[in-house]
Coordinates of C-alpha atoms in Angstrom, one line a residue:
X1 CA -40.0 48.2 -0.8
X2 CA -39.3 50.0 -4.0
X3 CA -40.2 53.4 -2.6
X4 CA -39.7 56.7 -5.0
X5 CA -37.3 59.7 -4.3
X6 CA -40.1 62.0 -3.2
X7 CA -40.7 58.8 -0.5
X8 CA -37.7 58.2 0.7
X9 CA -36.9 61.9 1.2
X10 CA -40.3 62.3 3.0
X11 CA -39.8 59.5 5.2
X12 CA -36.6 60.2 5.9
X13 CA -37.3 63.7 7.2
X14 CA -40.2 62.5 9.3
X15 CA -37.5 60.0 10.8
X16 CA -34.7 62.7 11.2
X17 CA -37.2 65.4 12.6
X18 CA -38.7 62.5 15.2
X19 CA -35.6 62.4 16.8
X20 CA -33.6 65.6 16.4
X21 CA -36.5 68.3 17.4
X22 CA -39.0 65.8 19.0
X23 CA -41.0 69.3 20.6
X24 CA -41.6 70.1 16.3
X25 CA -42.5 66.5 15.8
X26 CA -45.0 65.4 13.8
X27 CA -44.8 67.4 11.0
X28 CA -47.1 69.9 8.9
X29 CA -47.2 70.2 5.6
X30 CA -44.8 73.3 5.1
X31 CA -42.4 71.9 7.6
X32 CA -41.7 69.0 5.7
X33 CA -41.5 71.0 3.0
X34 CA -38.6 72.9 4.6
X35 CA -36.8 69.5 5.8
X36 CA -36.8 67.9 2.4
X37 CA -35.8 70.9 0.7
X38 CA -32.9 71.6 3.0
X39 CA -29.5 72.3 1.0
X40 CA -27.6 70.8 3.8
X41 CA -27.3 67.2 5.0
X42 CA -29.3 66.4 2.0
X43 CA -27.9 64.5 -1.3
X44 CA -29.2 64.8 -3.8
X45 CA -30.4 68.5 -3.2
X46 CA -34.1 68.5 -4.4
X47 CA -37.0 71.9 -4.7
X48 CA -40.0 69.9 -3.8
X49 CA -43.8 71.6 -4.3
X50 CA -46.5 70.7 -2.0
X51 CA -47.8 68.7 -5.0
X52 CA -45.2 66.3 -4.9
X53 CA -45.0 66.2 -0.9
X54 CA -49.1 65.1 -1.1
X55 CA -48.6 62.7 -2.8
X56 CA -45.4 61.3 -1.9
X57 CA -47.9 61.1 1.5
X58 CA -50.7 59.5 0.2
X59 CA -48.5 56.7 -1.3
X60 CA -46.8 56.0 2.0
X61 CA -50.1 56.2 3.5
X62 CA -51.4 53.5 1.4
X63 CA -48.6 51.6 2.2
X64 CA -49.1 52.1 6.1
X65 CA -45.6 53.8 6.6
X66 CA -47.1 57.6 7.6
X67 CA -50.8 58.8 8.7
X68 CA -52.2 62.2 9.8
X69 CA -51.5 63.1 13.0
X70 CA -53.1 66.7 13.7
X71 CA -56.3 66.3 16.1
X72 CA -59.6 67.7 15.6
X73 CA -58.5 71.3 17.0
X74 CA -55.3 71.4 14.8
X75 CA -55.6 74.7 12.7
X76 CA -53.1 72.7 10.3
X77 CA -52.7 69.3 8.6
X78 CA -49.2 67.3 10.4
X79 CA -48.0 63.6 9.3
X80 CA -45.9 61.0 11.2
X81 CA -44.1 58.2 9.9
X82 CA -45.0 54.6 11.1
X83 CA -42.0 52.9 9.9
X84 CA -41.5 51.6 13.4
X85 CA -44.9 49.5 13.4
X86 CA -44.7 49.0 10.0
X87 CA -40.6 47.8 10.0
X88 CA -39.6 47.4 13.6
X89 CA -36.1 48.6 14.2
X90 CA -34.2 49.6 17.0
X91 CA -32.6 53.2 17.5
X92 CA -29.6 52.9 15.8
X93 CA -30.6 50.5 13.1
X94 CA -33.0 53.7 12.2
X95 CA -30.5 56.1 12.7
X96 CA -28.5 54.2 10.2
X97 CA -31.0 53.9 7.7
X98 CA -32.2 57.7 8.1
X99 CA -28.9 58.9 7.2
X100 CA -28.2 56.7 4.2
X101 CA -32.3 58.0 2.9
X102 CA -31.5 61.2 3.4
X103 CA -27.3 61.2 2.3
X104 CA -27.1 58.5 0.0
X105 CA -24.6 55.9 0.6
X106 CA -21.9 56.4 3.2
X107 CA -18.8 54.9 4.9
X108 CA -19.4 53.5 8.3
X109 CA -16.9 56.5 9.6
X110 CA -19.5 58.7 7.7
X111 CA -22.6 57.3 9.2
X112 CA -20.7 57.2 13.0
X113 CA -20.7 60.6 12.6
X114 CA -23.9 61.8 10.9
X115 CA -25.9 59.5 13.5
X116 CA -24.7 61.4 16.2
X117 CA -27.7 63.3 16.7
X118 CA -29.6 60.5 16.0
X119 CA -27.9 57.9 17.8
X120 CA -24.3 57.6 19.6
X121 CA -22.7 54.8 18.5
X122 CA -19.6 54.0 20.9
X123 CA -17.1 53.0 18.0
X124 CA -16.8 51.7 14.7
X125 CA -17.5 48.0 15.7
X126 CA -21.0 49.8 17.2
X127 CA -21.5 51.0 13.4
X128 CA -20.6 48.0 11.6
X129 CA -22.6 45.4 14.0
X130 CA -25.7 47.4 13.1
X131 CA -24.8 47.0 9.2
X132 CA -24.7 43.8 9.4
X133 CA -28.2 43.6 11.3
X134 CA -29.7 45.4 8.5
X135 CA -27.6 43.6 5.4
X136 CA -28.8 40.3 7.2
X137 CA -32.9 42.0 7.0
X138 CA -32.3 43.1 3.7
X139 CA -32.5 46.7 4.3
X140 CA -29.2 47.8 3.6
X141 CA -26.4 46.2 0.8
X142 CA -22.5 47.4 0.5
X143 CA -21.8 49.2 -2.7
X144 CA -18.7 47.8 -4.9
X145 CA -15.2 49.9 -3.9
X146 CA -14.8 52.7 -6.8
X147 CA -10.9 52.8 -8.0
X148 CA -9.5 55.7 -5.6
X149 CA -12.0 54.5 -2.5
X150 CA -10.3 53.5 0.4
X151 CA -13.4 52.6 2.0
X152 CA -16.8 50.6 1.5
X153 CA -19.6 52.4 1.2
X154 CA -22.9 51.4 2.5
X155 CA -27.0 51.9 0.7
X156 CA -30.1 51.3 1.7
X157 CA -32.6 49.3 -0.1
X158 CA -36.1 50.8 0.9
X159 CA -36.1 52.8 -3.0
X160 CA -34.6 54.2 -5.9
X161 CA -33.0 57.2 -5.7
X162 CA -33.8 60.5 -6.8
X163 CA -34.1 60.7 -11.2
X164 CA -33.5 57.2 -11.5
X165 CA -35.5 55.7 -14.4
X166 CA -37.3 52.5 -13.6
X167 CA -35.5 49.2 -14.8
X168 CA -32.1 51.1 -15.1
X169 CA -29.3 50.2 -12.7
X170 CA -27.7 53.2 -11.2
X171 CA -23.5 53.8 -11.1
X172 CA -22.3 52.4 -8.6
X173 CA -25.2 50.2 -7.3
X174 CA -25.1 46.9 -5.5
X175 CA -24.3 44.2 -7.0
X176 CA -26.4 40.9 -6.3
X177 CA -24.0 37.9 -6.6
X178 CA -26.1 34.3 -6.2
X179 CA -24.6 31.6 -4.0
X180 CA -22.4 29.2 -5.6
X181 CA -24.5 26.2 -7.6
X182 CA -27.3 28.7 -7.3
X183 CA -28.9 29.9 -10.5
X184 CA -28.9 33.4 -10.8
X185 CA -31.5 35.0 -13.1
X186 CA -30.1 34.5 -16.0
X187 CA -30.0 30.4 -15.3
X188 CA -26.3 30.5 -14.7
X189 CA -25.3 28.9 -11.6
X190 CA -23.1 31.8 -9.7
X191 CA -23.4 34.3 -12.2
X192 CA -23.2 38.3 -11.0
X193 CA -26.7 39.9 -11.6
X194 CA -27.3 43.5 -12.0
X195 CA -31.0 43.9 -11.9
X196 CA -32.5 46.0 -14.8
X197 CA -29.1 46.6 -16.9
X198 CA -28.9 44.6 -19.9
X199 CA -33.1 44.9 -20.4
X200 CA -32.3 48.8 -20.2
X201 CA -29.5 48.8 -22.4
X202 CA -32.0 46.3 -25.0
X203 CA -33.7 49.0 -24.9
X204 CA -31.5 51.6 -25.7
X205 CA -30.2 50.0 -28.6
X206 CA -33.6 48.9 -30.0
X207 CA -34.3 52.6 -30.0
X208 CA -30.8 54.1 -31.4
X209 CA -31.2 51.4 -34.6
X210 CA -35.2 52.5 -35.0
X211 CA -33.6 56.6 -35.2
X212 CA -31.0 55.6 -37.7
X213 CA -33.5 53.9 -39.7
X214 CA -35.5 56.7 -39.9
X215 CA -32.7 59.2 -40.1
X216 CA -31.3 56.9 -43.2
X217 CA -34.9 57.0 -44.3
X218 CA -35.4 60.9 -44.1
X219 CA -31.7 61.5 -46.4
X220 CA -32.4 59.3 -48.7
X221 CA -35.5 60.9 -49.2
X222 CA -33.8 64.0 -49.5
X223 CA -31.4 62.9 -52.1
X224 CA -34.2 61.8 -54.2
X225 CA -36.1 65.0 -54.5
X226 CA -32.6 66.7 -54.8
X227 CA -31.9 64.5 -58.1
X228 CA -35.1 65.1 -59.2
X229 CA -35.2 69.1 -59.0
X230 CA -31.5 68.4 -60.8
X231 CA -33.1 66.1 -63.8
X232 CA -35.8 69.2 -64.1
X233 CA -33.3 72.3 -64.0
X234 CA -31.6 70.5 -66.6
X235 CA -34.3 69.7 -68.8
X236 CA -35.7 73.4 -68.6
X237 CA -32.1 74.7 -69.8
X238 CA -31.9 72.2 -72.7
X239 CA -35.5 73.5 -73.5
X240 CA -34.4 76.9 -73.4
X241 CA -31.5 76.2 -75.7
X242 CA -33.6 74.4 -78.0
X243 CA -36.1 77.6 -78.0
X244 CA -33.0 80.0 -79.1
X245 CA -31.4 78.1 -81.6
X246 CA -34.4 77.9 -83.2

């Protein structure tokens, strides 16, 4: 879906707030405001401006996952999300998905928890049949065990998170491995992919070498006019010495 950290964070609040304070629900503009900006049970933290939250809107608009929802006699402007017409998911598999929008990637002991409000999942085995509903639709992938992580963590796949650059794979992000005999995107058959990493870090290089050309550039430059203004202080002095032997 390839959806930006202003539109995962809005959709994720209109999918949080749908199901925790239902009698709120949908949302105006200020209140969304409020649940993006929250400093708790949010990761990454983020200070967004109406600005950002309009147009954050109109894109998922466009892409039919929210719509205006005040009525004619509404004295202010509310949104709802659509993600359930638009992605059909049962309650927990949107529980699960909320949490990892709105919390980054989790443990499944981490998302048992956090869904409670959401969704009670009986056990574990509750959590991790639902993961593997939405690895199997492509919505959700498991993030590589760090050294010191006892556990697999869990990401969704709806969009980028928040100050990613485009084309630049993130720490820690899944890694696409094609079947075997299958050819990867690099034509090897098998080969691990991480989408975006070695074009970004062409990139990189290209423009490290063009700023030490032109650094290399600007001192030798430098050097030139400093042997110059050298070649002239000396010539004046001979001058001079010239004038007073005379």
């Amino acid at each position: 879906m390839n959806l930006t950290g202003p539109e995962i964070r809005v959709l994720g609040c209109l999918m949080e707030k749908q199901r925790t304070t239902p009698d709120a629900y949908p949302l105006s503009l200020n209140s969304l405001r409020l649940a993006c900006n929250q400093s708790t049970n949010r990761e990454p933290v983020v200070q967004y401006d109406e600005a950002v939250l309009r147009d954050a809107l109109h894109r998922l608009e466009r892409r039919g996952y929210t719509r205006l929802a005040s009525g004619a006699g509404s004295r202010a402007a509310k949104y709802r999300h659509l993600l359930a017409e638009a992605l059909p998911m049962g309650g927990d598999e949107q529980a699960v998905v909320c949490v990892l929008m709105l919390r980054g990637p989790q443990t499944p002991g981490e998302l048992k928890q956090r869904t409670e409000r959401m969704h009670a999942f009986a056990d574990l085995g509750g959590v991790h049949e639902t993961l593997e509903r939405l690895i199997g639709r492509g919505l959700v992938a498991v993030q590589p065990r760090r050294p010191g992580q006892k556990e697999e963590r869990y990401v969704q796949l709806l969009g980028g998170e928040e100050g990613e650059a485009p084309g630049e794979a993130r720490a820690g992000a899944p890694v696409a491995i094609a079947p075997a005999g299958a050819p990867s995107a690099h034509g090897v058959p098998g080969a691990v992919s991480v989408p975006g990493a070695v074009g970004g870090l062409e990139e990189r290089v290209a423009r490290l070498e063009l700023e030490v050309a032109r650094l290399r550039a600007a001192l030798g430059d430098e050097e030139e006019a400093g042997g110059a203004a050298e070649e002239d202080a000396e010539d004046a002095e001979e001058a001079g010495e010239t004038f007073e032997w005379a």
